Tab-separated table of C-alpha atoms in Angstrom:
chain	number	residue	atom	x	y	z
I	1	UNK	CA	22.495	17.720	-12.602
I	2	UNK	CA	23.673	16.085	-9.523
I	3	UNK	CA	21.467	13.326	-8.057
I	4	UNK	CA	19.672	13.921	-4.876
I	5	UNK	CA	20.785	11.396	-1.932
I	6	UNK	CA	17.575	13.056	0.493
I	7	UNK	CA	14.393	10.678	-0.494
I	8	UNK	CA	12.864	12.568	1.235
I	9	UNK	CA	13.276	15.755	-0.399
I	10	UNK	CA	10.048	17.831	-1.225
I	11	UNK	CA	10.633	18.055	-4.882
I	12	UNK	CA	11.220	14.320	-4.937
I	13	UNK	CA	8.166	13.138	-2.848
I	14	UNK	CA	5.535	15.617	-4.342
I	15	UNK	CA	7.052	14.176	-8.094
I	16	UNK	CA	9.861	11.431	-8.223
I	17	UNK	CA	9.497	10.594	-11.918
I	18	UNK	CA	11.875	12.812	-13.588
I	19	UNK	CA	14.420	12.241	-10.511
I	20	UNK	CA	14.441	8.414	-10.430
I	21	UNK	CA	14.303	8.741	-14.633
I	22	UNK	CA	17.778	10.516	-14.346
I	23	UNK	CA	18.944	7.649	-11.549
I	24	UNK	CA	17.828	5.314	-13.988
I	25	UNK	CA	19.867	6.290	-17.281
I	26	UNK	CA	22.746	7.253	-14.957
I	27	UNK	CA	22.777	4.481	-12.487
I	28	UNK	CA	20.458	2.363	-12.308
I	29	UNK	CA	21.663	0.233	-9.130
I	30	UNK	CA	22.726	2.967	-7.515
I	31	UNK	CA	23.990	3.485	-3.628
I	32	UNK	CA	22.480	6.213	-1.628
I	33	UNK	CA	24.838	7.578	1.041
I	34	UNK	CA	22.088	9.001	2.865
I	35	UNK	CA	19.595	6.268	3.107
I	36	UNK	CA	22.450	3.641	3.335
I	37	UNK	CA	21.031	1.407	0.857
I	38	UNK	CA	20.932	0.530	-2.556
I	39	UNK	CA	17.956	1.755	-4.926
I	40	UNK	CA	16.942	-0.536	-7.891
I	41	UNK	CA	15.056	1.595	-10.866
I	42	UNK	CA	15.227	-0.608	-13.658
I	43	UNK	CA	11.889	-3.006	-14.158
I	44	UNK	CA	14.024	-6.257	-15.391
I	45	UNK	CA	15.997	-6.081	-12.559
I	46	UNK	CA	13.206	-4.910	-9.651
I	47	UNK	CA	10.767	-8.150	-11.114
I	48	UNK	CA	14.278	-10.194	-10.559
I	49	UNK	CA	15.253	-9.289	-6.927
I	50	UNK	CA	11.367	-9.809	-6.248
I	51	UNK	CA	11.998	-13.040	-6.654
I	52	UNK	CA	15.377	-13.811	-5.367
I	53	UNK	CA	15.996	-15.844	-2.523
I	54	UNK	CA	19.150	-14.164	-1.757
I	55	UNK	CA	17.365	-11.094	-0.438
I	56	UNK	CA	14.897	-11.452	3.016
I	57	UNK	CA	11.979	-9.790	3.485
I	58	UNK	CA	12.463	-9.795	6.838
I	59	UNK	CA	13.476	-6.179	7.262
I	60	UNK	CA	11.487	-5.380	10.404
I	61	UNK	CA	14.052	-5.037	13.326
I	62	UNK	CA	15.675	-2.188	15.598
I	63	UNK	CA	17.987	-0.179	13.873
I	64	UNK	CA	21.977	-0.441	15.212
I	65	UNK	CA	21.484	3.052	15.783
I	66	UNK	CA	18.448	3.019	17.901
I	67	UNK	CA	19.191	3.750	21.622
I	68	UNK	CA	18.979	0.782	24.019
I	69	UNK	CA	15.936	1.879	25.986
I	70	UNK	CA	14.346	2.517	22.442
I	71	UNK	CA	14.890	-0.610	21.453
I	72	UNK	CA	13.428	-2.173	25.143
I	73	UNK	CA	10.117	-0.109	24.325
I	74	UNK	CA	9.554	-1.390	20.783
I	75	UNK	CA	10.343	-4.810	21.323
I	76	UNK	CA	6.307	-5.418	21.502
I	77	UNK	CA	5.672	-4.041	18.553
I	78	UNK	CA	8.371	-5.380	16.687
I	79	UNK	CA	7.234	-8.987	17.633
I	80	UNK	CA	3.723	-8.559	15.705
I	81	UNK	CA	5.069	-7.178	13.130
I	82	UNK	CA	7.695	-9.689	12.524
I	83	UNK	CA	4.605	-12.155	12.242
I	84	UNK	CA	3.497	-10.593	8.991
I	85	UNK	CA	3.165	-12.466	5.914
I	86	UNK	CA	5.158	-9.401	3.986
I	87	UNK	CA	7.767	-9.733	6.778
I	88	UNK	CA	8.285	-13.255	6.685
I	89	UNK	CA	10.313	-15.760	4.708
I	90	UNK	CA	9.496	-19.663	3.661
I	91	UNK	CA	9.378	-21.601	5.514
I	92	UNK	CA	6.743	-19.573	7.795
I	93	UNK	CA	5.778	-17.094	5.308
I	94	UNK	CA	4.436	-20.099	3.516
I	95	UNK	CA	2.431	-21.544	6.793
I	96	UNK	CA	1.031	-18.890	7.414
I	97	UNK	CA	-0.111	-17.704	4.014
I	98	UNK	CA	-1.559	-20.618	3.549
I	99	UNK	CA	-3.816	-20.630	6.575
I	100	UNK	CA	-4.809	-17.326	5.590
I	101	UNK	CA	-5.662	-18.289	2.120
I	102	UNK	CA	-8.404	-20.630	3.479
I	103	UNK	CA	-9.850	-17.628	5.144
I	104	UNK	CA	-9.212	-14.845	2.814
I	105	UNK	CA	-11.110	-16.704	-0.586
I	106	UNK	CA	-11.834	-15.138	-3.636
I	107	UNK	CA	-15.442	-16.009	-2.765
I	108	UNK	CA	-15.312	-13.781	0.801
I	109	UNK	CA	-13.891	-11.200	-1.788
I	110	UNK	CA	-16.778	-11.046	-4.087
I	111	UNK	CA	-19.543	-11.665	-1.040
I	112	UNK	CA	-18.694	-8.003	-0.341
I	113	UNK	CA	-19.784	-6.537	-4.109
I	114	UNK	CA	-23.110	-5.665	-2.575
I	115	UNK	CA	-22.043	-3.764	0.661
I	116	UNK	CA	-19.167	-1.595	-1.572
I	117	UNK	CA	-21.935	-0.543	-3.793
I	118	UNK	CA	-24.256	0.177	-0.710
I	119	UNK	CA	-21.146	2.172	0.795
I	120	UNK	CA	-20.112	3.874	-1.820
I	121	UNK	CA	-24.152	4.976	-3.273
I	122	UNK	CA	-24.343	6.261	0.456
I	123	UNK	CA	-21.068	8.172	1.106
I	124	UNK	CA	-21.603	10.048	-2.653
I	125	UNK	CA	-24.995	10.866	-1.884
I	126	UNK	CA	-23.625	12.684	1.427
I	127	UNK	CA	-21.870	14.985	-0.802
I	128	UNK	CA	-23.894	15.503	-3.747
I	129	UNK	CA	-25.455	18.773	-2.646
I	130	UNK	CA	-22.596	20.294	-1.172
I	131	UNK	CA	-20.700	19.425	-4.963
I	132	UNK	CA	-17.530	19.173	-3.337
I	133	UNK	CA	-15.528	16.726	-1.222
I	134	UNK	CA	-12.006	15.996	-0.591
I	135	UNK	CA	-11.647	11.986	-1.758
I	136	UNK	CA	-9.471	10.933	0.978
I	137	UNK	CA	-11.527	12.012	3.755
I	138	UNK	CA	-15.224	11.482	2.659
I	139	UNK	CA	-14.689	8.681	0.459
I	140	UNK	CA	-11.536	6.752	-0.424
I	141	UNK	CA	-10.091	6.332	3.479
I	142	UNK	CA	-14.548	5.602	4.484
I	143	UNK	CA	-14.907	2.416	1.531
I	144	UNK	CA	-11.638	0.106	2.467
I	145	UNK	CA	-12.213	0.972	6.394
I	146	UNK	CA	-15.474	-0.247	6.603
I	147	UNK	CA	-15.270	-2.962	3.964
I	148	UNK	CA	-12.250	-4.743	5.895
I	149	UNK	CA	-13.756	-3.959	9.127
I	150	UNK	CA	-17.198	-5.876	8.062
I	151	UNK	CA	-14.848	-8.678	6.496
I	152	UNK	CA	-12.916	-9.169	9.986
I	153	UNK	CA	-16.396	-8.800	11.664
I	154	UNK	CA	-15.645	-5.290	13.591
I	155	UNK	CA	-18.324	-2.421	14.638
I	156	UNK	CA	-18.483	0.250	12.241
I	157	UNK	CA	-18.030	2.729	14.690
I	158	UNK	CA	-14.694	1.610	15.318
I	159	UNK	CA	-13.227	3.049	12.122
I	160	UNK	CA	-11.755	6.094	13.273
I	161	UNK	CA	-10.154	3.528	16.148
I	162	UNK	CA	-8.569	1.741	13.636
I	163	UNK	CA	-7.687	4.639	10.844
I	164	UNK	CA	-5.612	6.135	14.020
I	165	UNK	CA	-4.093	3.334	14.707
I	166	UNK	CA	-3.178	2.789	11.581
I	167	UNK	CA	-1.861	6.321	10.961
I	168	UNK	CA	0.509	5.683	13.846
I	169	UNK	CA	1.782	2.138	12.571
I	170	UNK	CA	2.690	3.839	9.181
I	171	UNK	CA	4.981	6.004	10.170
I	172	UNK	CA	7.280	3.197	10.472
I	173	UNK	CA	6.372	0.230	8.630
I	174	UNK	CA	6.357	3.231	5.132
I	175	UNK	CA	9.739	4.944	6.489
I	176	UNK	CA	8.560	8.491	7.333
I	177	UNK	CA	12.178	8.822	8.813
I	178	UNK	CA	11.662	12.787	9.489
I	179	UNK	CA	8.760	12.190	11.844
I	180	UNK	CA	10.787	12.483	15.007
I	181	UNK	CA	8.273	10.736	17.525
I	182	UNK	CA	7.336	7.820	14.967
I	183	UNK	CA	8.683	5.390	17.043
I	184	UNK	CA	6.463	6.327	20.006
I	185	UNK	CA	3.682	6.495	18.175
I	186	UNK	CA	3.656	3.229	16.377
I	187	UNK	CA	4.205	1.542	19.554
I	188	UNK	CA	1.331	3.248	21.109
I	189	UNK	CA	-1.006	2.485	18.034
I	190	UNK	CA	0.432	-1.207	18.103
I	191	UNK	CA	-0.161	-1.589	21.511
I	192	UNK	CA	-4.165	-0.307	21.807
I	193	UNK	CA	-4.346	-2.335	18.366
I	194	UNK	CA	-3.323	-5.617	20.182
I	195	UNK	CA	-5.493	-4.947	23.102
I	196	UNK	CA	-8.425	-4.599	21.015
I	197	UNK	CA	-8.045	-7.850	18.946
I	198	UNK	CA	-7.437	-9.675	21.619
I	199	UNK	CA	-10.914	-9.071	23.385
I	200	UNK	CA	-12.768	-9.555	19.435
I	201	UNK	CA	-10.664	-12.513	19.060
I	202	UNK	CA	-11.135	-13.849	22.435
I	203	UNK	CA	-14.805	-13.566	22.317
I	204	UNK	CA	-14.924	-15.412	18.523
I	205	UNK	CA	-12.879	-18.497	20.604
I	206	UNK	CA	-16.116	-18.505	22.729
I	207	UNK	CA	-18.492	-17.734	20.110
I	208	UNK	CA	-17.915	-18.094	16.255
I	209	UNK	CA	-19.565	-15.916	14.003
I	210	UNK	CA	-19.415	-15.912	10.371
I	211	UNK	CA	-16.705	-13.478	9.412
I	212	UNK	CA	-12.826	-13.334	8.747
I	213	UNK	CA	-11.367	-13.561	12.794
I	214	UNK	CA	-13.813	-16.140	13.259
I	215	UNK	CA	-12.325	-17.933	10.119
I	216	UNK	CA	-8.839	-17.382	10.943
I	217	UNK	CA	-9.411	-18.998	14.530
I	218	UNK	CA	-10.497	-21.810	13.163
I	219	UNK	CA	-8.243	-22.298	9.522
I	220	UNK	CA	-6.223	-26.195	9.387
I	221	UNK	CA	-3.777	-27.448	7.256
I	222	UNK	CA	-2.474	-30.698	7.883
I	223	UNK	CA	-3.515	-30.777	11.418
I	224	UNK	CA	-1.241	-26.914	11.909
I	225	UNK	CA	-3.242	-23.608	12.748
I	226	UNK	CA	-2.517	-20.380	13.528
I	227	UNK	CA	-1.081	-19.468	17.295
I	228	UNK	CA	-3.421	-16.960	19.366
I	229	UNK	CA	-0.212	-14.164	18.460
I	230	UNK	CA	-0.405	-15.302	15.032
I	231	UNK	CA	-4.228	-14.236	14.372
I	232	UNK	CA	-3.937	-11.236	16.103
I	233	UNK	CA	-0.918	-9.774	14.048
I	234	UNK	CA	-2.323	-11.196	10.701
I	235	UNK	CA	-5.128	-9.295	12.036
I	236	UNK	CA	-3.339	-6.092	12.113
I	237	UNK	CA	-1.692	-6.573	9.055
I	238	UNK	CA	-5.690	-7.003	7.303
I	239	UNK	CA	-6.378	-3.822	9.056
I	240	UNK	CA	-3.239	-2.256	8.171
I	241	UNK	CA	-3.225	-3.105	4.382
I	242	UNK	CA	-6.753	-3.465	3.880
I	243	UNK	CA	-7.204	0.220	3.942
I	244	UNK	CA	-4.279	1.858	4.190
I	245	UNK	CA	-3.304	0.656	0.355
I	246	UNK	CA	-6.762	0.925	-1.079
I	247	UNK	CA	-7.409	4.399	-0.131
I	248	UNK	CA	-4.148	5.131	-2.019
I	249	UNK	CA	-5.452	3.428	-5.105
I	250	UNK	CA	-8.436	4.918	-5.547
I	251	UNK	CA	-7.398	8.220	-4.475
I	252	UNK	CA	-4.760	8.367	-6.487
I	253	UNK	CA	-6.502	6.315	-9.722
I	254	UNK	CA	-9.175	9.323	-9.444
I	255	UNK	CA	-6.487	11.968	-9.240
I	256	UNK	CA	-4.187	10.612	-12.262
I	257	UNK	CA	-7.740	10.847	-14.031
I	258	UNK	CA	-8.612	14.508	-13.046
I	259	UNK	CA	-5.030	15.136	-14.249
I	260	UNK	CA	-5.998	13.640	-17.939
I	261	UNK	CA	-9.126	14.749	-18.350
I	262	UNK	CA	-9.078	13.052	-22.337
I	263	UNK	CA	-9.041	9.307	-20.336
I	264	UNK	CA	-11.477	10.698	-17.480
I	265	UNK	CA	-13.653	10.765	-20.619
I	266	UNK	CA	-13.156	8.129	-22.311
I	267	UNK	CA	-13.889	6.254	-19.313
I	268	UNK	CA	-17.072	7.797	-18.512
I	269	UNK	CA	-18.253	7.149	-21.983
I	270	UNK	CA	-17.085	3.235	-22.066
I	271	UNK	CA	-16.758	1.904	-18.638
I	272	UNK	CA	-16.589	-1.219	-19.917
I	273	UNK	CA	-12.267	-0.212	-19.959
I	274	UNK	CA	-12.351	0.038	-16.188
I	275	UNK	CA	-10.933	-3.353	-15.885
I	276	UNK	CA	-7.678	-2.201	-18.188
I	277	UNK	CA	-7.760	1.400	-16.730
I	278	UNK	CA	-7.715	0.081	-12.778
I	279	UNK	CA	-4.507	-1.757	-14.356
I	280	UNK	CA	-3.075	1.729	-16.100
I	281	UNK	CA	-3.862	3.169	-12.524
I	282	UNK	CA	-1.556	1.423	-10.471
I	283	UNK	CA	1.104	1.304	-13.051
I	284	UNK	CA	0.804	4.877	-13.811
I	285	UNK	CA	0.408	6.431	-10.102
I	286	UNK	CA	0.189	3.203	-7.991
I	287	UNK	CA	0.045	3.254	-3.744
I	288	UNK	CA	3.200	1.082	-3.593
I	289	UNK	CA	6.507	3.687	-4.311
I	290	UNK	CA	8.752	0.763	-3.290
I	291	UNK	CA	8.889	-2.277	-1.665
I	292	UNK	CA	12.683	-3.369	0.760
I	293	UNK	CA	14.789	-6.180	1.254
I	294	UNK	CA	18.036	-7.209	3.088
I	295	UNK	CA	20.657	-9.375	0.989
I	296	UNK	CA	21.200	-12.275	2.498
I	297	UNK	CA	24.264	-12.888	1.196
I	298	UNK	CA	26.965	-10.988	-0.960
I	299	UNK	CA	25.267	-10.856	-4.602
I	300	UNK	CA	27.222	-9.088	-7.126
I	301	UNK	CA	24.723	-8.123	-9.790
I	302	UNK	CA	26.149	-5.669	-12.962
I	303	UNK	CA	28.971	-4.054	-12.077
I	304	UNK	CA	28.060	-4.065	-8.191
I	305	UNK	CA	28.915	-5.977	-4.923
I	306	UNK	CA	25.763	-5.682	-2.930
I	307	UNK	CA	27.556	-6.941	0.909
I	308	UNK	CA	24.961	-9.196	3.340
I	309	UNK	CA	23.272	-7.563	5.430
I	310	UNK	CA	22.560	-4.279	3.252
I	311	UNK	CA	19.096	-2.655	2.060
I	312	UNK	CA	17.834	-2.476	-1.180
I	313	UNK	CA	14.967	-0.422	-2.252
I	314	UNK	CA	13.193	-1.546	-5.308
I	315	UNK	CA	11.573	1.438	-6.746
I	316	UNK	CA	8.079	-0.017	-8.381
I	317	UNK	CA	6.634	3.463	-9.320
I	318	UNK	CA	9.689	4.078	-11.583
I	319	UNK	CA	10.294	0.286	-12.876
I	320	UNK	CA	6.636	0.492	-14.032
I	321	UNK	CA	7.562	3.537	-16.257
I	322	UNK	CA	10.508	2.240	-18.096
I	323	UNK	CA	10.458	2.525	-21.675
I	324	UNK	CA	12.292	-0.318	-22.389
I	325	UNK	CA	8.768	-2.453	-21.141
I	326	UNK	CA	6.171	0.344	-21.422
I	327	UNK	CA	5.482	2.514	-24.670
I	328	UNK	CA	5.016	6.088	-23.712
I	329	UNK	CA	5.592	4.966	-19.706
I	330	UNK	CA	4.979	8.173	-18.836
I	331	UNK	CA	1.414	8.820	-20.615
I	332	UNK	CA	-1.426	7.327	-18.775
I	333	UNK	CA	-3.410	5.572	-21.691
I	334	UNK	CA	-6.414	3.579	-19.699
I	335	UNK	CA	-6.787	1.253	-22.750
I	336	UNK	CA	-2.722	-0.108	-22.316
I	337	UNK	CA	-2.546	-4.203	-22.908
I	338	UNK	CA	-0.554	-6.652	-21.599
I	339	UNK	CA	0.249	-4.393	-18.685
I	340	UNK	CA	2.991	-6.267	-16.512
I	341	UNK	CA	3.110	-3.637	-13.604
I	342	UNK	CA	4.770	-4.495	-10.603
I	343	UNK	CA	2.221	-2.646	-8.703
I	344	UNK	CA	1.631	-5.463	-6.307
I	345	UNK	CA	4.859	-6.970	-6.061
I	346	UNK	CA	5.634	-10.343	-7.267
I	347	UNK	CA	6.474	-13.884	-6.769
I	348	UNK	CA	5.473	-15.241	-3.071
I	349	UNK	CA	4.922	-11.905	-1.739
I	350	UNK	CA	2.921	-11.226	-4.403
I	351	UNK	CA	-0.537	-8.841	-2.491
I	352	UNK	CA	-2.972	-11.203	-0.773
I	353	UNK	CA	-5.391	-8.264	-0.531
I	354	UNK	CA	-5.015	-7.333	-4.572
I	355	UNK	CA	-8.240	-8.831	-5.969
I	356	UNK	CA	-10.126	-7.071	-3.297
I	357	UNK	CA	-8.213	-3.661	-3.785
I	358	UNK	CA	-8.976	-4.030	-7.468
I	359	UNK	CA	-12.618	-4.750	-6.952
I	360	UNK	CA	-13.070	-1.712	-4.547
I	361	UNK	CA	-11.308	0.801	-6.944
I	362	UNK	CA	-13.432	-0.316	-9.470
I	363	UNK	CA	-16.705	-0.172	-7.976
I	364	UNK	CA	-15.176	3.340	-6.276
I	365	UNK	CA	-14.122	5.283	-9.087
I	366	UNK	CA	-17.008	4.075	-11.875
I	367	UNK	CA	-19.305	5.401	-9.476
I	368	UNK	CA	-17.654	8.724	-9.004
I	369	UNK	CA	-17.983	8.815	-12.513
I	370	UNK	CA	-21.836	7.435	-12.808
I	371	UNK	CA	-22.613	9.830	-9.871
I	372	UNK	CA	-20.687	13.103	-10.210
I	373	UNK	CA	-20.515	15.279	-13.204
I	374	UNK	CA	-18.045	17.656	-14.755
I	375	UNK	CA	-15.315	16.757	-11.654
I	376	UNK	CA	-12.040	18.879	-10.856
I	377	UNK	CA	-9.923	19.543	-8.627
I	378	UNK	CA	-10.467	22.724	-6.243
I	379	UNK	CA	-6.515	23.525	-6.482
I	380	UNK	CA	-3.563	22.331	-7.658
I	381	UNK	CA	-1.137	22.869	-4.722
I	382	UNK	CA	-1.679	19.281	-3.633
I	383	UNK	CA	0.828	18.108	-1.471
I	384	UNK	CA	1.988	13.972	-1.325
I	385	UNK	CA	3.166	12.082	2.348
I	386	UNK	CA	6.799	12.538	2.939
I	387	UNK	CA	7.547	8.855	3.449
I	388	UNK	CA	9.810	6.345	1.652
I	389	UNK	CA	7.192	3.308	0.727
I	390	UNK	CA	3.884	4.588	-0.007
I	391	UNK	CA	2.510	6.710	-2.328
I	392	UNK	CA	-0.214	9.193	-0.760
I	393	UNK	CA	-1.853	12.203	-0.779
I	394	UNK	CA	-2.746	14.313	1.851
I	395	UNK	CA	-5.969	15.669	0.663
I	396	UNK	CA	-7.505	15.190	-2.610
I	397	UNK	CA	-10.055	18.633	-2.494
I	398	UNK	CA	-12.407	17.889	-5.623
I	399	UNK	CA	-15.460	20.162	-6.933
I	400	UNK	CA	-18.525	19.058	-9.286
I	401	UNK	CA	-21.990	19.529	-11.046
């Protein structure tokens, strides 16, 4: 069976597994004409080149390709983004992450377990008489959007703002290469983005209140702070990430459990395993498809001369179902130990937002299963986001008693 060099390519985006199992066993570092890159599927090696310093993260630039006036226009929104931790190498990764940290604590984290609970007793009880709802739009996007925008200190009203926004940015920072206008768009959502935080942040200068923006105006270390540009594009990046990831998990950790209804069970009768099954979740059908770097340098790893200045794609869905780390990887089993997913990358880069995504999908999906009964989905024809990063659905339709 020849391998497929679109990425893109329905079959592959609605299920990759059994393609990127056959690019593992036949070529595991293998170079894609098409996406003019190199694609990493084994685990050993992704966890490796996670933590190489031969490869950059900082990937966010114009293409050589893009047309001069292009490149002009997106300038803007290039700059913010190049300001992002995930963007960003040591020495200035490091700054900034650690100014962050003093604002983003595991206490702010676990200050929000009462509001999640609130949210998500509220947004089930919308739908309980109607006994259907599709997850993504009444309940997975609603829980992240409103818990980041509370953290950061922004209007609730604003969500839909900021989901848009978001929707926009995505189209480039995941790779959804076949949307022809993505460009435009993500500079237009950048842009009214930008404009926004700088009035919130602006006004927190003046007046300090006790939330995130107000925290990351003010974080120190060693007499160094974050610049005015630097808050408002770590701001973006909280907004960005803080939902955009987080409706993935739980939409797709309730899925993979409609889809094995024996764990769905099991679960429901011992919730007590949500703490190993929000674990199986991400390994087994995580948000994260792959995460990109640029060698720095020529690195000749195997058989293969990766050149400087080339892209690798490190495939985490598939290294998190190899078989030579995971028994059955392709069996979701919510009660797996020592699970060593990749799921949020590793090393420096490693998700500054992961114990809060793992403390919203759990509150999320054990009470879907407290408050719903006898759950399933309305159809099967489900269709997933044609984009090279993320893993999402489009809709998640569900029924229930």
């Amino acid at each position: 069976m020849p391998l497929i060099e679109d990425l893109l390519d329905k079959e592959v985006v609605n299920n990759p597994y059994p393609y990127l199992h056959q690019l593992r066993k036949e070529d595991s570092i293998y170079w894609n004409e098409r996406w003019n890159g190199w694609i990493f599927t084994r685990y050993h090696d992704v966890n490796k080149l996670l933590m190489d310093p031969r490869f950059t993260a900082e990937r966010i630039k114009p293409s050589k390709n893009m047309p001069e006036q292009m490149v002009l226009d997106m300038a803007s929104t290039y700059e913010v983004l190049s300001k992002w931790m995930v963007f960003s190498d040591p020495p200035n990764h490091t700054r900034i992450r650690m100014l962050v940290n003093k604002a983003f604590t595991p206490k702010a984290v676990e200050e929000m377990r009462p509001f999640m609970n609130e949210i998500t007793d509220y947004l089930l009880q919308q739908v309980e008489s109607t006994r259907k709802m599709d997850v993504i739009r009444d309940y997975a996007f609603l829980l992240p959007i409103l818990v980041i925008s509370k953290m950061l200190g922004l209007p609730d009203e604003d969500r839909d703002l900021l989901k848009q926004w978001s929707d926009d940015l995505l189209l480039l920072v995941f790779g959804a290469v076949k949307e022809t206008n993505r460009h435009e768009r993500a500079k237009n959502g950048m842009q009214q983005m930008v404009y926004y935080l700088e009035n919130v942040v602006q006004a927190r200068q003046k007046n300090p209140q006790n939330d995130l923006i107000t925290s990351l105006v003010n974080a120190k270390e060693s007499g160094d702070a974050l610049s005015m540009g630097e808050v408002i594009s770590t701001c973006t990046l909280l907004i960005f990430g803080g939902h955009e990831t987080t409706t993935n998990l739980i939409a797709n950790g309730i899925y993979s459990l409609l889809k094995n209804p024996a764990q769905l069970e099991k679960l429901r009768a011992n919730p007590s395993l949500i703490h190993s099954a929000i674990e199986e979740l991400i390994r087994y059908e995580g948000p994260s498809k792959a995460i990109m770097r640029i060698a720095k340098e020529d690195v000749e790893m195997a058989d293969k001369e990766i050149k400087k200045g080339q892209r690798v794609l490190l495939m985490q869905n598939i290294a998190n179902r190899d078989p030579e780390v995971f028994e059955n990887p392709d069996k979701l089993d919510i009660t797996r130990q020592s699970n060593q997913h990749l799921g949020f990358g590793k090393g420096i880069h490693y998700c500054l937002g992961a114990p809060l995504a793992r403390l919203e999908s759990t509150i999320a999906i054990n009470q879907v299963l407290k408050h719903l009964k006898n759950i399933r989905l309305e159809r099967t024809d489900l269709e997933w986001q044609p984009n090279i990063i993320s893993r999402a659905l489009k809709q998640l339709p569900i029924i229930f008693d």
